[in-house]
Short mmCIF file of C-alpha atoms in Angstrom, two decimals:
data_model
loop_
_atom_site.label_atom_id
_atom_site.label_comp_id
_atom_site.label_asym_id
_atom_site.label_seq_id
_atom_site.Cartn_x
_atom_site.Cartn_y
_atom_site.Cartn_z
CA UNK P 1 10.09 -16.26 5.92
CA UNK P 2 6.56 -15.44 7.18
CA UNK P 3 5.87 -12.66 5.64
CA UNK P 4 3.24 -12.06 2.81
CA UNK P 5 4.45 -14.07 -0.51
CA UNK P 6 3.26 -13.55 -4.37
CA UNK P 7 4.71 -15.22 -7.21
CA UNK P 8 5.41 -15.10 -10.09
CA UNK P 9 7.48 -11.89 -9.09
CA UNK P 10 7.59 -11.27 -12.93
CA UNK P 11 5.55 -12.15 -15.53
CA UNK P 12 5.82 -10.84 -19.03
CA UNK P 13 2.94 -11.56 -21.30
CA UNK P 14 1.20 -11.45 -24.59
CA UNK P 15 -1.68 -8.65 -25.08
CA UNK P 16 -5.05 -10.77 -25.21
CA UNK P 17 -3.39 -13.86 -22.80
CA UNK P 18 -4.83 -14.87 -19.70
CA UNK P 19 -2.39 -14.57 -16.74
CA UNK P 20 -3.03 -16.01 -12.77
CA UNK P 21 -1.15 -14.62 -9.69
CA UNK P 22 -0.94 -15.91 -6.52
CA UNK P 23 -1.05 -14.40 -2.72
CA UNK P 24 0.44 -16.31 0.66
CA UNK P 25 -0.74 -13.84 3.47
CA UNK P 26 0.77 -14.13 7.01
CA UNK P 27 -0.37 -17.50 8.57
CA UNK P 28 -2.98 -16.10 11.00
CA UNK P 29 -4.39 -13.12 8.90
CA UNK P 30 -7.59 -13.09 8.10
CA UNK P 31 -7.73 -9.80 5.75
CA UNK P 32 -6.31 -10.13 2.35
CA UNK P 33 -6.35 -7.16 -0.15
CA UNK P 34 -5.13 -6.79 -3.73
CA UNK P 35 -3.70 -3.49 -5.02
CA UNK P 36 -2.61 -1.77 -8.37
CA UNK P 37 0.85 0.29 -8.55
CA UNK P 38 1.68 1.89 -11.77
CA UNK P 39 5.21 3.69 -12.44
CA UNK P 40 5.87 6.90 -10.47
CA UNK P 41 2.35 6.54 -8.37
CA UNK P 42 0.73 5.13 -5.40
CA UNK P 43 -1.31 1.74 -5.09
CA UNK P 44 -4.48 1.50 -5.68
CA UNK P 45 -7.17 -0.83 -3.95
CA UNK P 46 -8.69 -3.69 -5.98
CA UNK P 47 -10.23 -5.91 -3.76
CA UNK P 48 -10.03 -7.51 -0.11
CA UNK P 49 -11.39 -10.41 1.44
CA UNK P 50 -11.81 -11.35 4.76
CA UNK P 51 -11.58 -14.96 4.92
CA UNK P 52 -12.87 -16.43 1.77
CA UNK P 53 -15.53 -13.87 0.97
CA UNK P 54 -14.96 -11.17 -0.96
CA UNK P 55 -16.20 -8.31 0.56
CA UNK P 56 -15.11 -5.40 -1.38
CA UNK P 57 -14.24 -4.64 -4.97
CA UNK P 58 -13.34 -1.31 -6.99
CA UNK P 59 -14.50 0.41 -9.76
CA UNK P 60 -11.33 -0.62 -10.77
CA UNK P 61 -11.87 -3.94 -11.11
CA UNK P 62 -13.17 -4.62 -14.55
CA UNK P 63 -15.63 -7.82 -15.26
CA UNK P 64 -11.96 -9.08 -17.03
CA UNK P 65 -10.56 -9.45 -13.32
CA UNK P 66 -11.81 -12.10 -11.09
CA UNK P 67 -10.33 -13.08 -7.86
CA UNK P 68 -10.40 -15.80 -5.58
CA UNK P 69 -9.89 -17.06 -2.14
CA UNK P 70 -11.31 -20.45 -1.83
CA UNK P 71 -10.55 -21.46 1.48
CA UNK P 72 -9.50 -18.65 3.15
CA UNK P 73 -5.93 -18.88 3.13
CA UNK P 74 -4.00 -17.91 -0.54
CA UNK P 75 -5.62 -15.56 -3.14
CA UNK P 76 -5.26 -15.38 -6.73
CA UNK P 77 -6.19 -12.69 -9.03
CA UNK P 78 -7.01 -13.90 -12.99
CA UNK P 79 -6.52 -11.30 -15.72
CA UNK P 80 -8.34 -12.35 -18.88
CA UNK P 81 -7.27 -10.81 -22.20
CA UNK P 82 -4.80 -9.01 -21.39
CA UNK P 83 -4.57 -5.44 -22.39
CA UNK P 84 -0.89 -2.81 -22.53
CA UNK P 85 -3.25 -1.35 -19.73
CA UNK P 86 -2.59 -3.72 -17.88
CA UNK P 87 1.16 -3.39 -17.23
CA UNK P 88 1.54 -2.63 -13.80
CA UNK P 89 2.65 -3.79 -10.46
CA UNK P 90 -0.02 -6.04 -8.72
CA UNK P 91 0.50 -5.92 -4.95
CA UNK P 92 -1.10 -8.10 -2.10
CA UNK P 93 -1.39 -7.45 1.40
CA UNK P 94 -2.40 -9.15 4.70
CA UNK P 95 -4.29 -7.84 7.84
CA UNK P 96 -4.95 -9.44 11.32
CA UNK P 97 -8.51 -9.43 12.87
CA UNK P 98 -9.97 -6.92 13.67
CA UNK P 99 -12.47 -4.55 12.08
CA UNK P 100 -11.39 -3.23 8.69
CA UNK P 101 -11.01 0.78 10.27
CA UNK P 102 -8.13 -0.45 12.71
CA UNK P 103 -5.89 -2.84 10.25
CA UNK P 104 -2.20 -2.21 9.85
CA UNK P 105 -1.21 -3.82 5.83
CA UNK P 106 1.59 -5.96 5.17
CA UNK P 107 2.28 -5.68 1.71
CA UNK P 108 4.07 -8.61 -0.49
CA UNK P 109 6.71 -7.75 -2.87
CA UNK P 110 4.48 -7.86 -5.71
CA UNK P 111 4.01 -9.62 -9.16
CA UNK P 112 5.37 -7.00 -12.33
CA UNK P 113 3.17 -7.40 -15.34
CA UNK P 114 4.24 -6.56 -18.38
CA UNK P 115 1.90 -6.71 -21.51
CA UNK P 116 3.32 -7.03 -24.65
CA UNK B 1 -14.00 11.22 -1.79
CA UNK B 2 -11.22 10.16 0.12
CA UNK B 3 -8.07 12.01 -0.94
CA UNK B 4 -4.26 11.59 -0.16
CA UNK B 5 -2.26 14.52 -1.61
CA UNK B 6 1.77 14.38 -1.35
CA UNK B 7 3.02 17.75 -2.54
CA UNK B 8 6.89 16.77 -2.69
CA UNK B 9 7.30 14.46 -5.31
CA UNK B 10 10.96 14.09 -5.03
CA UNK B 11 13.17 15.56 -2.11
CA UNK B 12 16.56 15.02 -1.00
CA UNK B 13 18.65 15.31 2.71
CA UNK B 14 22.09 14.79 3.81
CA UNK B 15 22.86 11.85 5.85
CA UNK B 16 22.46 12.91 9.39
CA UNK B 17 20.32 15.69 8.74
CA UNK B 18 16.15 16.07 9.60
CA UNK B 19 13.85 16.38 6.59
CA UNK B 20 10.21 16.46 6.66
CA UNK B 21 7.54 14.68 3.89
CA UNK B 22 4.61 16.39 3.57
CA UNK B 23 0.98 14.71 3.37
CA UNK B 24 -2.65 16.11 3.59
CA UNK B 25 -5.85 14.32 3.26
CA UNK B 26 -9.84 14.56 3.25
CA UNK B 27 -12.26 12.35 4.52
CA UNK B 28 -15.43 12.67 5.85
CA UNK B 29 -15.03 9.85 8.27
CA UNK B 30 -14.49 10.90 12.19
CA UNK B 31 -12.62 7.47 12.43
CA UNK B 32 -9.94 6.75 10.94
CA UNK B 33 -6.43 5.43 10.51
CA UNK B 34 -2.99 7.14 8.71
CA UNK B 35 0.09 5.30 7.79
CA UNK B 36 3.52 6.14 5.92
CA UNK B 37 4.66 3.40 4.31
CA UNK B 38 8.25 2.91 2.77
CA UNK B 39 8.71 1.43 -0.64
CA UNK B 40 12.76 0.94 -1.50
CA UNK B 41 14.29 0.56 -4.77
CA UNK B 42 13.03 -2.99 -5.65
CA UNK B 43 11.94 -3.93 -3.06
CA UNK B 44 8.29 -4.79 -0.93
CA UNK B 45 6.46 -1.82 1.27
CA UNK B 46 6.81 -1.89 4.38
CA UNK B 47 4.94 0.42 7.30
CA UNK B 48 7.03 3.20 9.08
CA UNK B 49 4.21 4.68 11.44
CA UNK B 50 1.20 4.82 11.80
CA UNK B 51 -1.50 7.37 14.05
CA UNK B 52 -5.29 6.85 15.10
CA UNK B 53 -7.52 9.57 14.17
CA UNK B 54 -8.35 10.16 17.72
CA UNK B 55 -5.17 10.14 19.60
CA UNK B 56 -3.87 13.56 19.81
CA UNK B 57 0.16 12.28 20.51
CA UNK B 58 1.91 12.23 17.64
CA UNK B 59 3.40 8.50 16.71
CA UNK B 60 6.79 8.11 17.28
CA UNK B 61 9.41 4.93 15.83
CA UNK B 62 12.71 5.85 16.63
CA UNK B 63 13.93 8.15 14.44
CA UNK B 64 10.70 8.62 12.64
CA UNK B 65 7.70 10.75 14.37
CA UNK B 66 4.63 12.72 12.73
CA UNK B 67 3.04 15.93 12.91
CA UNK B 68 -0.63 15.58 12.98
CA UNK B 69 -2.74 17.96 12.78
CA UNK B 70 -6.56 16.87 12.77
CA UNK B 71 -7.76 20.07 11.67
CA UNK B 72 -5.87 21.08 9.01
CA UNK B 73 -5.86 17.26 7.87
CA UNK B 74 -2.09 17.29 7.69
CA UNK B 75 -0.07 14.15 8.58
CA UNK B 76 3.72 14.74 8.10
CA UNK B 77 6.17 12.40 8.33
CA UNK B 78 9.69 13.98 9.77
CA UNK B 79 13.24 11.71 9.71
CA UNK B 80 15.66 12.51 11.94
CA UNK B 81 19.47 11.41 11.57
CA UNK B 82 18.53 10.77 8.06
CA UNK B 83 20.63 7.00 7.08
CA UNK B 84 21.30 5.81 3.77
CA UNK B 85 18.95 2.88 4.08
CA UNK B 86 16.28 5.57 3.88
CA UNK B 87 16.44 6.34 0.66
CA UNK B 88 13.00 4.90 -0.77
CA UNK B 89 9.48 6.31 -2.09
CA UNK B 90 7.63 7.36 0.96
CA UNK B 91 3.49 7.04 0.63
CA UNK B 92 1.09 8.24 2.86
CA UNK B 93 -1.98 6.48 3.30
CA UNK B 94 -5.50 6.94 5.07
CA UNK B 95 -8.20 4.49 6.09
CA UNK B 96 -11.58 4.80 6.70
CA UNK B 97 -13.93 2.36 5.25
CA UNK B 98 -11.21 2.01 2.23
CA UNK B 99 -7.11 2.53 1.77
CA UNK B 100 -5.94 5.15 -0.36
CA UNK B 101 -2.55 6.01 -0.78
CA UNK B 102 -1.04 9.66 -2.23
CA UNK B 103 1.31 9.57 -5.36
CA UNK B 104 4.50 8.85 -3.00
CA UNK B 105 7.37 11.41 -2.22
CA UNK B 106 10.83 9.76 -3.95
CA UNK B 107 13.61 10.72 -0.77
CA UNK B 108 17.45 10.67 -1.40
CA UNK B 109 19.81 10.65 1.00
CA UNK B 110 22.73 11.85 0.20
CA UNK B 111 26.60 10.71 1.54
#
């Protein structure tokens, strides 16, 4: 399979636990985004990267989300103390080159949270 | 602000019929990209069509083709010969400098 991978698919946590997830884009993409998708609604952008740096993070993002691409290939996003707000679907997606206005997304399957 | 609006939050076609999902959006951006992406039950996203800001033809896969209309900002997605396999959430998206995706349109097709 070479599409985008995350695991775990599921991950069912305690509220105030810290909890890691983990991207595989396509091989040769160099664009790597993280997205939030809560019930009944649309995702929402996180963060991308394009290659290792980080180029791009939202609002969204609080200072108890950090994530990482440290050599350009996977990603993982860290969610420390965990909060019921939490719960959601975390999706990742991969882009070829190219500048950021012309990218089509390949999304993952995504990693459910659930917060206890 | 970029915004994706999908009016339709749930619709529903006979197999082998047309239906027709409707999306507007707003950006201030001359350039720019707009995608439908399909989302079934369980399982990942994947892209149905997509259309460049500033080609005029409307995108065409197969079965699936949009309306665009630059000036009115609407982007619709019309199936034809509606299958069962397309039952799904449907969600439009635009991109300038940043993704944004509407609240998704839940489609049912129905034997």
């Amino acid at each position: 399979d070479t599409g985008v991978s995350q695991n775990p698919r599921h991950k069912i946590t305690k509220r105030g636990q810290n909890v890691t997830f983990r991207c595989d884009p396509i091989s040769e993409h160099n664009r790597l985004y993280w997205y939030r998708q809560t019930l009944g609604q649309g995702p929402e952008f996180l963060t991308y990267f394009q290659n290792e740096a980080q180029l791009e993070k939202s609002r969204l993002l609080s200072d108890r989300f950090s994530a990482e691409r440290p050599k350009g290939s996977f990603s993982t996003l860290e969610i420390q103390r965990t909060e019921q707000g939490d719960s959601a679907m975390y999706l990742c997606a991969s882009s070829p080159k190219g500048g950021m206005s012309t990218d089509t997304q390949y999304f993952g399957p995504g990693t459910r949270l659930t917060v206890l | 602000a970029q915004t994706v609006t999908q009016s339709q939050p749930e619709m529903s076609v006979q197999e082998a019929e047309t239906v027709t999902l409707s999306c507007t959006y707003d950006t201030s951006e001359s350039n720019y990209y707009l995608f439908w992406y399909k989302q079934p039950p369980s399982r990942q996203m994947i892209l149905v069509i997509r259309q460049e800001a500033y080609k005029q033809q409307n995108a065409t896969e197969n079965r699936f083709s949009v309306n665009f209309q630059k000036a009115a900002k609407s982007f619709s997605l019309k199936i034809s010969d509606s299958q069962l396999g397309d039952t799904a959430m449907y969600f439009c998206a635009s991109l300038d400098n940043d993704m944004r995706f509407g609240a998704g349109t839940r489609l049912t097709v129905k034997p």
